[in-house]
Short mmCIF file of C-alpha atoms in Angstrom, two decimals:
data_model
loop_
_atom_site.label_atom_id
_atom_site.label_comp_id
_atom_site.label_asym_id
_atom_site.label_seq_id
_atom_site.Cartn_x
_atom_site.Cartn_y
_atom_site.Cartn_z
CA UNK L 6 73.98 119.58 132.45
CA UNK L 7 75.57 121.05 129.28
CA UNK L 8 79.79 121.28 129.68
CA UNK L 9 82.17 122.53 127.01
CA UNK L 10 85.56 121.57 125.91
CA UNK L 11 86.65 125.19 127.06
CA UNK L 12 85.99 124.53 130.38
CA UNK L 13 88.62 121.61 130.44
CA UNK L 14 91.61 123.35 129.13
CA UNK L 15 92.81 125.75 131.92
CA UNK L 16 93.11 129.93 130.76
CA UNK L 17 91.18 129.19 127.27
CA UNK L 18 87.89 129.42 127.99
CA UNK L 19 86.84 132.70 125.33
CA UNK L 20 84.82 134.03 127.59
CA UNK L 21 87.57 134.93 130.10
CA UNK L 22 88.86 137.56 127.67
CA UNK L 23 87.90 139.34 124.63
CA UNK L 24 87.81 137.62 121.60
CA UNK L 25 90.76 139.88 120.16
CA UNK L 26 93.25 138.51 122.28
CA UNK L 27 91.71 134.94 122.36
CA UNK L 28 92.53 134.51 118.71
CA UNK L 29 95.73 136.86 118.95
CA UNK L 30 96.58 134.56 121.50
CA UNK L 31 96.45 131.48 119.28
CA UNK L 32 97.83 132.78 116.35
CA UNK L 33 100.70 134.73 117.90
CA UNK L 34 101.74 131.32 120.13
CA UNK L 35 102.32 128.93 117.27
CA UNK L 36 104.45 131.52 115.97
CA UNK L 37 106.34 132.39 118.67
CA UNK L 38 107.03 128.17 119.35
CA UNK L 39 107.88 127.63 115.47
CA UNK L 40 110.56 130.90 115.92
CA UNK L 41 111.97 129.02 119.50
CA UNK L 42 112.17 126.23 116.92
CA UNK L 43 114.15 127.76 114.67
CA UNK L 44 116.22 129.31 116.80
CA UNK L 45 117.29 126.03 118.39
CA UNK L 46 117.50 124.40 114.66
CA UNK L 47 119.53 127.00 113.75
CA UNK L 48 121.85 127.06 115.94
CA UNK L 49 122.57 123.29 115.79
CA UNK L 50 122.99 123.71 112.17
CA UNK L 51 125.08 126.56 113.14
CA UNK L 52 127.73 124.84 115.31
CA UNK L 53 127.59 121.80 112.44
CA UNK L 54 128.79 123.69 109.84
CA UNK L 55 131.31 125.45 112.04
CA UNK L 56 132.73 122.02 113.13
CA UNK L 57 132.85 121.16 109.34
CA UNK L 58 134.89 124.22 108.70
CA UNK L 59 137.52 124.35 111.52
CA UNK L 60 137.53 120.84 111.30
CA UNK L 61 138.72 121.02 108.04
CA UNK L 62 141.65 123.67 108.61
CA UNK L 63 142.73 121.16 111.81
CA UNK L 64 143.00 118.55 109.89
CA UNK L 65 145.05 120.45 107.02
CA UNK L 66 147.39 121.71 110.00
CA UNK L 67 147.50 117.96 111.21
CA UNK L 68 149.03 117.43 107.64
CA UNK L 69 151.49 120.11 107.67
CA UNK L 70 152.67 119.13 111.14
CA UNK L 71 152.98 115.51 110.10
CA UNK L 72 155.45 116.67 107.02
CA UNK L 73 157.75 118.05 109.23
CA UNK L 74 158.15 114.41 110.94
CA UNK L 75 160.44 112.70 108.51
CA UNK L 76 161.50 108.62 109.29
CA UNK L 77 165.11 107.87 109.24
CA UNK L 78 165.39 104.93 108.92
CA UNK L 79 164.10 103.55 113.11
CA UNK L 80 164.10 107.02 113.55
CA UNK L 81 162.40 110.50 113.28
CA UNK L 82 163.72 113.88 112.17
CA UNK L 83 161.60 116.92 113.58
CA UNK L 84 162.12 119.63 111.50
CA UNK L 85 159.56 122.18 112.92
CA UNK L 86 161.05 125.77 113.39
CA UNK L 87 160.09 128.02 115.94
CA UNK L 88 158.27 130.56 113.66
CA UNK L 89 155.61 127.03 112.71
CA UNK L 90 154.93 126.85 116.27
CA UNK L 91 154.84 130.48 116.81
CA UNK L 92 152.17 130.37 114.16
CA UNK L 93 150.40 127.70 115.94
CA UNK L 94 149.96 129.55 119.36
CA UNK L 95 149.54 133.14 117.48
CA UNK L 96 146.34 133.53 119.44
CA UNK L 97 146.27 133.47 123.25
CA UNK L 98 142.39 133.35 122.95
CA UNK L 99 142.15 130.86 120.65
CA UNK L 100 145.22 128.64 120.61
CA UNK L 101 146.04 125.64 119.00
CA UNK L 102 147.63 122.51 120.54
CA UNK L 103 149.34 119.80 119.21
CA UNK L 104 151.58 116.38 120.25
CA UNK L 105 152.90 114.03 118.44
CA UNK L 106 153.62 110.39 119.59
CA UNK L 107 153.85 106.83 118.65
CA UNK L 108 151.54 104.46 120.20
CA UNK L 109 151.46 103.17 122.69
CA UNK L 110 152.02 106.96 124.15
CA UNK L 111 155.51 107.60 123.78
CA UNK L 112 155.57 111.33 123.64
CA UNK L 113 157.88 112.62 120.99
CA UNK L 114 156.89 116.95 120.69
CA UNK L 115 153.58 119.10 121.62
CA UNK L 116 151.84 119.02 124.23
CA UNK L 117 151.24 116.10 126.48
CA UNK L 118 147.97 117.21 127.92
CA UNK L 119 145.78 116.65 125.07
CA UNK L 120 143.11 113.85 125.87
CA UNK L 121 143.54 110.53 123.73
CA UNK L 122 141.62 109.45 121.05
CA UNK L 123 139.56 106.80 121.57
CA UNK L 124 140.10 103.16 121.09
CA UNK L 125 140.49 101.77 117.83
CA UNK L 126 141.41 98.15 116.91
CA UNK L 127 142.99 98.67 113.17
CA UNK L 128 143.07 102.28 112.47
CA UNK L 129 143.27 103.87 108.54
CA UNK L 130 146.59 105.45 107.87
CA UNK L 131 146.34 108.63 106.54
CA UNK L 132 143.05 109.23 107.43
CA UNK L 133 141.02 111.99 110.15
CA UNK L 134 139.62 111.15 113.65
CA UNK L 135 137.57 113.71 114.82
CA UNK L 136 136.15 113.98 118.68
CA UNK L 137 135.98 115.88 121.72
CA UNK L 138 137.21 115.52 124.79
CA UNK L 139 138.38 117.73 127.69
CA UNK L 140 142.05 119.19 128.49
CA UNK L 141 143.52 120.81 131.90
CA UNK L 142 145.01 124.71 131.12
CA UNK L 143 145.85 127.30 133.46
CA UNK L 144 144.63 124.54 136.45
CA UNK L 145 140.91 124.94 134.15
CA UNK L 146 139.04 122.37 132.47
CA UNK L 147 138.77 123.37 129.07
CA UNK L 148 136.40 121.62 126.26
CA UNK L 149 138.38 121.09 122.77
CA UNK L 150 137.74 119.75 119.60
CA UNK L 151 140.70 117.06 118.65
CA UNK L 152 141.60 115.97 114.65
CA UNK L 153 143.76 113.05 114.85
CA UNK L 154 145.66 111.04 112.14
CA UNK L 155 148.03 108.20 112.30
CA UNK L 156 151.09 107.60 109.98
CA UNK L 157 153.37 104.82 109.55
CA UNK L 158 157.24 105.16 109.96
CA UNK L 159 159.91 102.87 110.08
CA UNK L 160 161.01 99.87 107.88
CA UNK L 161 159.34 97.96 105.93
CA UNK L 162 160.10 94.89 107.68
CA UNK L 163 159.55 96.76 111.27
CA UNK L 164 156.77 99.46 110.85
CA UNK L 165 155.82 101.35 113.22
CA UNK L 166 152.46 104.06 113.97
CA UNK L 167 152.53 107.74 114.84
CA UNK L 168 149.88 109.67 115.82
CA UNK L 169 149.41 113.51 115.24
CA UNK L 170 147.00 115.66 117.07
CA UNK L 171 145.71 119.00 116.92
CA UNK L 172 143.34 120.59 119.18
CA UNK L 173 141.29 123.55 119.10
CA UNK L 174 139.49 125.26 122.01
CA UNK L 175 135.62 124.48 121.28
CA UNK L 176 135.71 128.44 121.94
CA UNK L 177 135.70 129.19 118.74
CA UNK L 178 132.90 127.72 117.22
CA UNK L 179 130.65 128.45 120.16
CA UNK L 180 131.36 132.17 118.84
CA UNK L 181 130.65 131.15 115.08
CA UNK L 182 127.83 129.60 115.90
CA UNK L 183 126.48 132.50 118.27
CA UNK L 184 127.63 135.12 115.56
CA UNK L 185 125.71 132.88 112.77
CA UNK L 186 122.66 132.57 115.07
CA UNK L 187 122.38 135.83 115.99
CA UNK L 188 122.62 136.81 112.05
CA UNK L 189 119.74 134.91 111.46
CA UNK L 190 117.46 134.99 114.93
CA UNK L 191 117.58 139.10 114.26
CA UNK L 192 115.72 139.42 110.87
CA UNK L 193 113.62 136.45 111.67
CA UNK L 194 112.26 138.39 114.96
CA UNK L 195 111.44 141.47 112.69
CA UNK L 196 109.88 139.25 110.20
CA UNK L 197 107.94 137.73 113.55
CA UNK L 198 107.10 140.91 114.41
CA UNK L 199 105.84 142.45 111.29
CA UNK L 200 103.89 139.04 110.91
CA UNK L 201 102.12 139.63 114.46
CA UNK L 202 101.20 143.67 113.60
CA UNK L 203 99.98 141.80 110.31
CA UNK L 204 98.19 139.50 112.50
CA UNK L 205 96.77 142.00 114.58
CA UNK L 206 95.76 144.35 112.13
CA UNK L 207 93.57 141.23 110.14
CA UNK L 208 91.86 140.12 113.36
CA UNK L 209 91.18 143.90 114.23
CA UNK L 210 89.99 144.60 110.60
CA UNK L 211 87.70 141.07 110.68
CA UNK L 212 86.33 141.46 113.91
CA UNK L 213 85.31 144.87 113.00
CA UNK L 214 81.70 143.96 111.56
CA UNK L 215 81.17 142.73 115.73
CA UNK L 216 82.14 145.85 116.85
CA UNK L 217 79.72 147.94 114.05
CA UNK L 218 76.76 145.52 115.39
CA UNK L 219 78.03 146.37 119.06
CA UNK L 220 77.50 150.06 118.57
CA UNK L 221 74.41 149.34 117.04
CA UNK L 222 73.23 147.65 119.79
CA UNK L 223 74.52 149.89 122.35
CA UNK L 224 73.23 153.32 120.50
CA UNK L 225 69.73 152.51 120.43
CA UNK L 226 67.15 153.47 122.82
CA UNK L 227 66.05 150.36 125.05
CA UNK L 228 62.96 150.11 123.02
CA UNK L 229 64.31 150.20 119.73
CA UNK L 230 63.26 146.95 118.18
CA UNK L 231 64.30 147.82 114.35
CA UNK L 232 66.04 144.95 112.63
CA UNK L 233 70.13 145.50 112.62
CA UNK L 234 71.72 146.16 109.33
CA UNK L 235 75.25 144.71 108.65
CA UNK L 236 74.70 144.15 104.53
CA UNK L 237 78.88 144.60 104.02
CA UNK L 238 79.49 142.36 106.76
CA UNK L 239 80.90 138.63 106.54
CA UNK L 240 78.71 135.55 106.61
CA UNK L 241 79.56 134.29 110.01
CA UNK L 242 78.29 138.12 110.88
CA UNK L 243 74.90 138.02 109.21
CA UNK L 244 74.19 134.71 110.71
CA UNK L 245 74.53 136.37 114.10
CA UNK L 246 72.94 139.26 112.74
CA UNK L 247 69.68 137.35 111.59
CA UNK L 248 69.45 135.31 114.99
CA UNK L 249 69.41 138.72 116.61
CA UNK L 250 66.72 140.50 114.19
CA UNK L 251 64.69 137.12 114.73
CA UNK L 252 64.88 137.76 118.28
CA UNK L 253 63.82 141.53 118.37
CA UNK L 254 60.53 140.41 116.02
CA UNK L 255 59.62 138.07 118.45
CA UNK L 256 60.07 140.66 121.28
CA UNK L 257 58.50 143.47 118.91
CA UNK L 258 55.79 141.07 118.12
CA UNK L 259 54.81 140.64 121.59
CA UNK L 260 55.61 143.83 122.86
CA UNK L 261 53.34 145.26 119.89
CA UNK L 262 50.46 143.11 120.55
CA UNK L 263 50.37 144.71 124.57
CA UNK L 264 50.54 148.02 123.09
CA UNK L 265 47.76 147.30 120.44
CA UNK L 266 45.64 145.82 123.73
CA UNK L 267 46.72 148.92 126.02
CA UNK L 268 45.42 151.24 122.81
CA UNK L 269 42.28 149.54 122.07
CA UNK L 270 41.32 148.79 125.69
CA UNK L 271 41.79 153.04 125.80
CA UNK L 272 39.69 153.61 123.38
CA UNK L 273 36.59 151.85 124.31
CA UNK L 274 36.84 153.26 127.91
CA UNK L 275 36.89 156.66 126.78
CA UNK L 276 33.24 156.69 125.79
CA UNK L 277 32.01 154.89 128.64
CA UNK L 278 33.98 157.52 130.95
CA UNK L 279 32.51 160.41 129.02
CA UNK L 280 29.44 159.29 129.96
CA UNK L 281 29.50 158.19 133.10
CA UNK L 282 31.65 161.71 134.13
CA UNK L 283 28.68 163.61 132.30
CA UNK L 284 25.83 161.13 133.54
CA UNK L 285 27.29 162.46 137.07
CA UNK L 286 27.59 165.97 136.34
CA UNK L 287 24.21 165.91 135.46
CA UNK L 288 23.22 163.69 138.85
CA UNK L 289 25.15 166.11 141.27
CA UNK L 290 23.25 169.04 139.98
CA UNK L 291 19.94 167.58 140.15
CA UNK L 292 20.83 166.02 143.91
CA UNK L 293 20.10 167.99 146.97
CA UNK L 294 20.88 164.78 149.45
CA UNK L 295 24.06 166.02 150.75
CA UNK L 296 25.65 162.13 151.65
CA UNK L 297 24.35 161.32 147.91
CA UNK L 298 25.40 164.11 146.59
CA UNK L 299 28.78 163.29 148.18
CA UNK L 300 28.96 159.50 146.78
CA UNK L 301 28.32 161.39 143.81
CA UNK L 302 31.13 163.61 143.41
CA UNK L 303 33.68 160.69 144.62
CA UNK L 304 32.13 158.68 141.53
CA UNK L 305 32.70 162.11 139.89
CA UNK L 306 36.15 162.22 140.63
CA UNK L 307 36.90 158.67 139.95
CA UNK L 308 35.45 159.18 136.63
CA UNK L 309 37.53 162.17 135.70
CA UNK L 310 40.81 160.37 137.20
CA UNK L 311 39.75 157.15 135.09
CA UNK L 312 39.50 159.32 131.92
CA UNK L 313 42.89 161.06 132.23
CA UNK L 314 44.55 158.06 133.07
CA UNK L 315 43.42 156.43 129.59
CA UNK L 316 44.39 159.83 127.83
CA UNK L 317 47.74 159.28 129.09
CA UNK L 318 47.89 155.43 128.31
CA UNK L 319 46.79 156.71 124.50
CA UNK L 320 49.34 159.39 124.77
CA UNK L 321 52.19 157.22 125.63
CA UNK L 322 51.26 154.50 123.01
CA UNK L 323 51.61 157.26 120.09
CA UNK L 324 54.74 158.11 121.67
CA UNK L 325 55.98 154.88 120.75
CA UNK L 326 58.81 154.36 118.34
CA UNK L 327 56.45 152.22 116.13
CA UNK L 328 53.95 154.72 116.06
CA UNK L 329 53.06 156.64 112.35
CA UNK L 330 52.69 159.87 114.38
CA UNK L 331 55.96 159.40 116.19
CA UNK L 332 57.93 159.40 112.75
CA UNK L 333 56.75 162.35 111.15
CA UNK L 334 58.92 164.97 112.16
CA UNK L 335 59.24 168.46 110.78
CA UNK L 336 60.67 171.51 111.95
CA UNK L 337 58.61 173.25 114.76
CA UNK L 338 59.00 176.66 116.42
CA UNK L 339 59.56 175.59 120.43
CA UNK L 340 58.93 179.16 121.39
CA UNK L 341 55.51 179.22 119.55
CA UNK L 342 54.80 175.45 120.66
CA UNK L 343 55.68 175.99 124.80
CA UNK L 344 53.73 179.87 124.27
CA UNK L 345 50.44 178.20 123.50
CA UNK L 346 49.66 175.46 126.27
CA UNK L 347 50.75 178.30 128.79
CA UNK L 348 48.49 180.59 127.55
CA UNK L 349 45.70 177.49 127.40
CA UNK L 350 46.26 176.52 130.49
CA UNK L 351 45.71 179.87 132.09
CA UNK L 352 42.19 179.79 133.03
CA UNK L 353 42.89 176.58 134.99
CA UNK L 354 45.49 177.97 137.09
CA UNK L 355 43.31 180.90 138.08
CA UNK L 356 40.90 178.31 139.41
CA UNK L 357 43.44 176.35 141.07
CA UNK L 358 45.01 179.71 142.77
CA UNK L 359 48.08 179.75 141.01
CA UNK L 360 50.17 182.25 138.89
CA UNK L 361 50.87 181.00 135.55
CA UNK L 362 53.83 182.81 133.31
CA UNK L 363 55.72 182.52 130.24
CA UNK L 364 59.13 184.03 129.58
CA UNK L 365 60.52 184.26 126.27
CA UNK L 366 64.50 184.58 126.96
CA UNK L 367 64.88 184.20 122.81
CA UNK L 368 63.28 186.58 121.31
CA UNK L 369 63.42 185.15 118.13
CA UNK L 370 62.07 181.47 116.60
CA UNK L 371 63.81 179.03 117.53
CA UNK L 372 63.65 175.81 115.67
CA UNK L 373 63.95 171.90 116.40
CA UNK L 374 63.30 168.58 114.54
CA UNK L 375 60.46 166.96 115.70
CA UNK L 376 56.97 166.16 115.66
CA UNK L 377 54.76 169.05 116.67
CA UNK L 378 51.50 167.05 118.48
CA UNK L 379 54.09 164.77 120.61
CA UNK L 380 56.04 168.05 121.65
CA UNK L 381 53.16 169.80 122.43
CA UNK L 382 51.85 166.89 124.54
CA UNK L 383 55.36 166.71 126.38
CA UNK L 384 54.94 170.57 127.32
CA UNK L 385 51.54 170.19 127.94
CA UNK L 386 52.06 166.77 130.91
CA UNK L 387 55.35 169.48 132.51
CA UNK L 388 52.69 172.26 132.93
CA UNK L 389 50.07 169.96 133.84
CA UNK L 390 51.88 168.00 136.51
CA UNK L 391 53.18 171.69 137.90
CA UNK L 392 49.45 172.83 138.72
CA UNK L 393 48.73 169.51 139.97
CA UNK L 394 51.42 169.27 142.88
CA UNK L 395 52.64 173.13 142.93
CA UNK L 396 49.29 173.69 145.52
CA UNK L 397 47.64 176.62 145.95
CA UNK L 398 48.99 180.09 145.63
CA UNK L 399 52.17 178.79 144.17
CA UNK L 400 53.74 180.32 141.31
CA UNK L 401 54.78 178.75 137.89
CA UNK L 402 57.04 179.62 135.10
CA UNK L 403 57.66 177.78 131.91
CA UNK L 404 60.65 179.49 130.50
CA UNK L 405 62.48 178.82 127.13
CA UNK L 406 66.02 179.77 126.57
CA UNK L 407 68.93 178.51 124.00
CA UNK L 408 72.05 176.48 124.86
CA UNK L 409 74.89 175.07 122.87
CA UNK L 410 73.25 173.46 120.38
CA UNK L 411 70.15 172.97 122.46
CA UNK L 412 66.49 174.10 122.97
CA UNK L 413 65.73 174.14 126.69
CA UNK L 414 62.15 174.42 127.99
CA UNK L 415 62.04 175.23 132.00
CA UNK L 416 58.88 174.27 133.69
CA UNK L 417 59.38 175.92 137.31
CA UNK L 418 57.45 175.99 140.54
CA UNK L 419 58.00 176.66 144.05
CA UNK L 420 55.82 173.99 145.63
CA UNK L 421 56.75 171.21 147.81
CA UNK L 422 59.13 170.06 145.12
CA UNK L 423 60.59 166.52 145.03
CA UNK L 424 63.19 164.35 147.00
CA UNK L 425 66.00 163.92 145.32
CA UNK L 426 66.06 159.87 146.16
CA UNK L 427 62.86 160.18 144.53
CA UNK L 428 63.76 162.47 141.25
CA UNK L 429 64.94 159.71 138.83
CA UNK L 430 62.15 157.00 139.66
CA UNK L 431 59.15 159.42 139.00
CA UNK L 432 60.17 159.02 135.39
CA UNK L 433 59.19 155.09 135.52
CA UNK L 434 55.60 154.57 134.38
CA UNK L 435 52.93 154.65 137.22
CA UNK L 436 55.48 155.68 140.06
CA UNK L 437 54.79 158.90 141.88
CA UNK L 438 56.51 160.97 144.79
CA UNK L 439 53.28 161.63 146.64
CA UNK L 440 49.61 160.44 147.54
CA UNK L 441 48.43 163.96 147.16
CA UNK L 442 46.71 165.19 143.66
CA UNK L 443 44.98 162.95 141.18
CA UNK L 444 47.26 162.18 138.89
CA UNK L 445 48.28 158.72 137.57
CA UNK L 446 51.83 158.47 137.62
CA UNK L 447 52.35 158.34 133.87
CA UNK L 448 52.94 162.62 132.66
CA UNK L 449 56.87 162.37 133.43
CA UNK L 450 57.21 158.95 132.39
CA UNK L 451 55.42 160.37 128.42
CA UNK L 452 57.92 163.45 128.82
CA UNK L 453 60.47 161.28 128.85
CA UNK L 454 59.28 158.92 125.90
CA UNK L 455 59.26 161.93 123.58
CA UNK L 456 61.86 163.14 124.59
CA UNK L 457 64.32 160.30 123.97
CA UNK L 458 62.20 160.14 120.45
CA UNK L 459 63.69 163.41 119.66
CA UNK L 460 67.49 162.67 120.89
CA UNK L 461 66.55 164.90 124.11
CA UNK L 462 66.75 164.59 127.93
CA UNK L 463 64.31 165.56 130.51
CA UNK L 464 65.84 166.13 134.03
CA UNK L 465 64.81 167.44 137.52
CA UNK L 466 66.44 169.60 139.70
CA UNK L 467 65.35 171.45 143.28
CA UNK L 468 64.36 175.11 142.54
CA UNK L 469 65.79 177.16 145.51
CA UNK L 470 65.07 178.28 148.32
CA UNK L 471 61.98 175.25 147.30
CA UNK L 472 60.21 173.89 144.60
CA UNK L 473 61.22 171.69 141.43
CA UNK L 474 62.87 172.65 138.40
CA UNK L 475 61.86 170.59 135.09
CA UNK L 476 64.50 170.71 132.04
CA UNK L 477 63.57 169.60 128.38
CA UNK L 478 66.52 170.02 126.36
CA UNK L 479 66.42 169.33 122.43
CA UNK L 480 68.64 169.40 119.99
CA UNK L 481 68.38 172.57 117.15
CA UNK L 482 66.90 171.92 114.07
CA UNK L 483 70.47 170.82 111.72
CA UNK L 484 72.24 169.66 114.90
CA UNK L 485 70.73 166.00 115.26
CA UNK L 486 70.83 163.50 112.51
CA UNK L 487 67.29 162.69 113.13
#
């Protein structure tokens, strides 16, 4: 058994959705990790350079504060007014705390809540500590970012260390951060954003030459076996495209050679049948045994059956797409073309006890696109099948009227009709609604042939109060781009 990588990663497997969004899917995610990525890298960087800043401005107030502190000899004099620390704790949402104090913790000024700094065996005079730590305010735990020096006081033969520290609420440069993130995250979204339309647009626009090969697929009649044509599409395309066209010639290949068989085998039966249908005319006027002459007229019948049936096989093989004759088309007069096999036909329908009319609800030419013998033929198998099944004293009308854009030939009787279960599958070769008649199952499913040929329809409807209705529509002449 064959097994794919897709079926081992879970939701990736292409066939359980469209192509589109499978590579949408994998182009759009990487980008939407790398901008998380960013995001976070940015903001790290963010609350870096913040600390660098406000770290810098604590310790510069940790200077000024420690010039206020001036050594008297064993002693200190504070001079720090009330407007300095009025400066200090200017901003209720951001304040600033400080203490000052000579190891080991004798508080001298500030505040006395401010967490220590953390161990150090020979500290530098003069120079920053930096670190965070965690103070009580307002009974809350508050994070804050400390800048700590120590100074040396005192004589020379008794010095002594002081420590200033300020502290900031880590408030602050959460904001900065935020504000500088948020500065940045905005027009890299819209960049992310116009990349992904981008994005979609270029996997819409390259996966267009599948969907020009789709609707080629998907417009042509089921027995359309031409070669596609994709000459402005990629590479990747025509490689598909060639697999495909190497496909239909195998299938048009074989399909050709049983329609070459079906054709041939017709026309060497139609001489045989000819004869034998006119070697027993001949016998059933010469017999006067009456269970001979009976045998006779069942091989009779048989005969004539046999020999319709292979007009219709040769009928339907011209009505082929690859046929020359089914090519050729021209414009043809349908009023003129459905006129004439009425008019033929005439004779027959007085034998068979049936009224045979035409109605002309034109009154004028009017024209299609198509080829004149298959058209004819078409009209010709409605009418026919109508005077096979209508029965005796029945009445028939072939009728042709104009539509929207349409040519629509009525064939209409008011026999036993058809079931409606059984209306569509009549059209399939060799199926027929009933056992009665002689035909062979093949007139509707040739009416339909030539009429898809010509980008028509043939339908069937119930004629009230009983009966069948047949409709050939067909496109005007300048309407179709056939």
């Amino acid at each position: 058994m064959t097994r794919s990588w897709w079926g081992r990663v879970p939701g990736l497997h292409p066939g359980s959705r469209s192509l589109h969004r499978h590579l949408l899917l994998w182009l759009l995610l990487p980008q939407l990790v790398l901008w998380a990525a960013a995001a976070f890298v940015t903001y790290n960087l963010a609350q870096r350079y913040a600390d660098q800043v406000i770290d810098a401005a604590q310790y510069t107030a940790s200077k000024a504060l420690a010039r206020q502190i001036k050594p008297i000899g064993n002693g200190l004099l504070i001079d720090f007014p009330r407007a300095a620390q009025d400066i200090l704790e200017a901003d209720p949402d951001d304040r600033i705390y400080y203490t000052v104090s000579t190891p080991p913790g004798q508080f001298i000024l500030g505040n006395r809540k401010l967490p220590p700094p953390p161990e150090i065996a020979s500290p530098r005079l003069g120079q920053p500590y930096f670190y965070n730590g965690t103070m009580t305010e307002a009974g809350q735990e508050m994070p804050v970012r400390v800048a700590a020096q120590y100074l040396r006081y005192g004589e020379v033969d008794q010095p002594q260390l002081m420590l200033v520290q300020i502290a900031r609420g880590r408030a602050s440069r959460e904001q900065l951060a935020r504000r500088i993130l948020l500065d940045t995250a905005l027009p890299l979204s819209v960049l992310v954003a116009l990349m992904s339309m981008i994005v979609w647009a270029g996997i819409r626009a390259g996966l267009a030459p599948l969907a020009r090969m789709r609707a080629l697929v998907e417009d042509r009649a089921p027995n359309d076996l031409a070669p596609l044509e994709l000459e402005a599409a990629p590479r990747e395309v025509h490689a598909l495209a060639r697999a495909i066209n190497t496909l239909l010639g195998t299938v048009h290949q074989s399909v050709s050679s049983q329609r070459r068989f079906v054709s041939d085998a017709a026309h060497q039966l139609r001489t045989p049948l000819a004869g034998l249908k006119s070697q027993t005319e001949l016998a059933l006027a010469e017999a006067s045994d009456p269970a001979l002459k009976a045998r006779l007229q069942r091989v009779h019948d048989s005969a004539t059956r046999s020999a319709h049936l292979v007009n219709q096989l040769l009928t339907l093989a011209r009505a082929e797409p690859e046929s020359g004759l089914a090519q050729g088309h021209a414009r043809v007069d349908l009023v003129k073309l459905a006129a004439e096999p009425a008019a033929e036909l005439v004779p027959r329908a007085r034998q068979a006890g049936i009224d045979l009319g035409f109605e002309d609800q034109v009154g004028a030419p009017l024209f299609v696109l198509g080829n004149a013998l298959l058209l004819r033929e078409a009209l010709v198998n409605l009418i026919d099948n109508a005077l096979r099944y209508a029965g005796r004293g029945a009445n028939v009308t072939v009728r042709v009227r104009a539509l929207a854009g349409q040519a629509q030939v009525e064939v209409e009787d008011d026999g036993p009709g058809i079931a409606p279960a059984d209306r569509e599958r009549v059209f399939q070769r060799f199926a027929r609604a009933t056992n009665a008649g002689d035909g062979c199952g093949l007139g509707l499913a040739i009416v339909r042939e030539i009429a898809e040929r010509h980008a028509g329809s043939v339908t069937l409807e119930g004629n009230a109060p009983r009966g069948l209705r047949v409709l050939l529509r067909l496109p005007l002449a300048g309407s179709s781009s056939n």
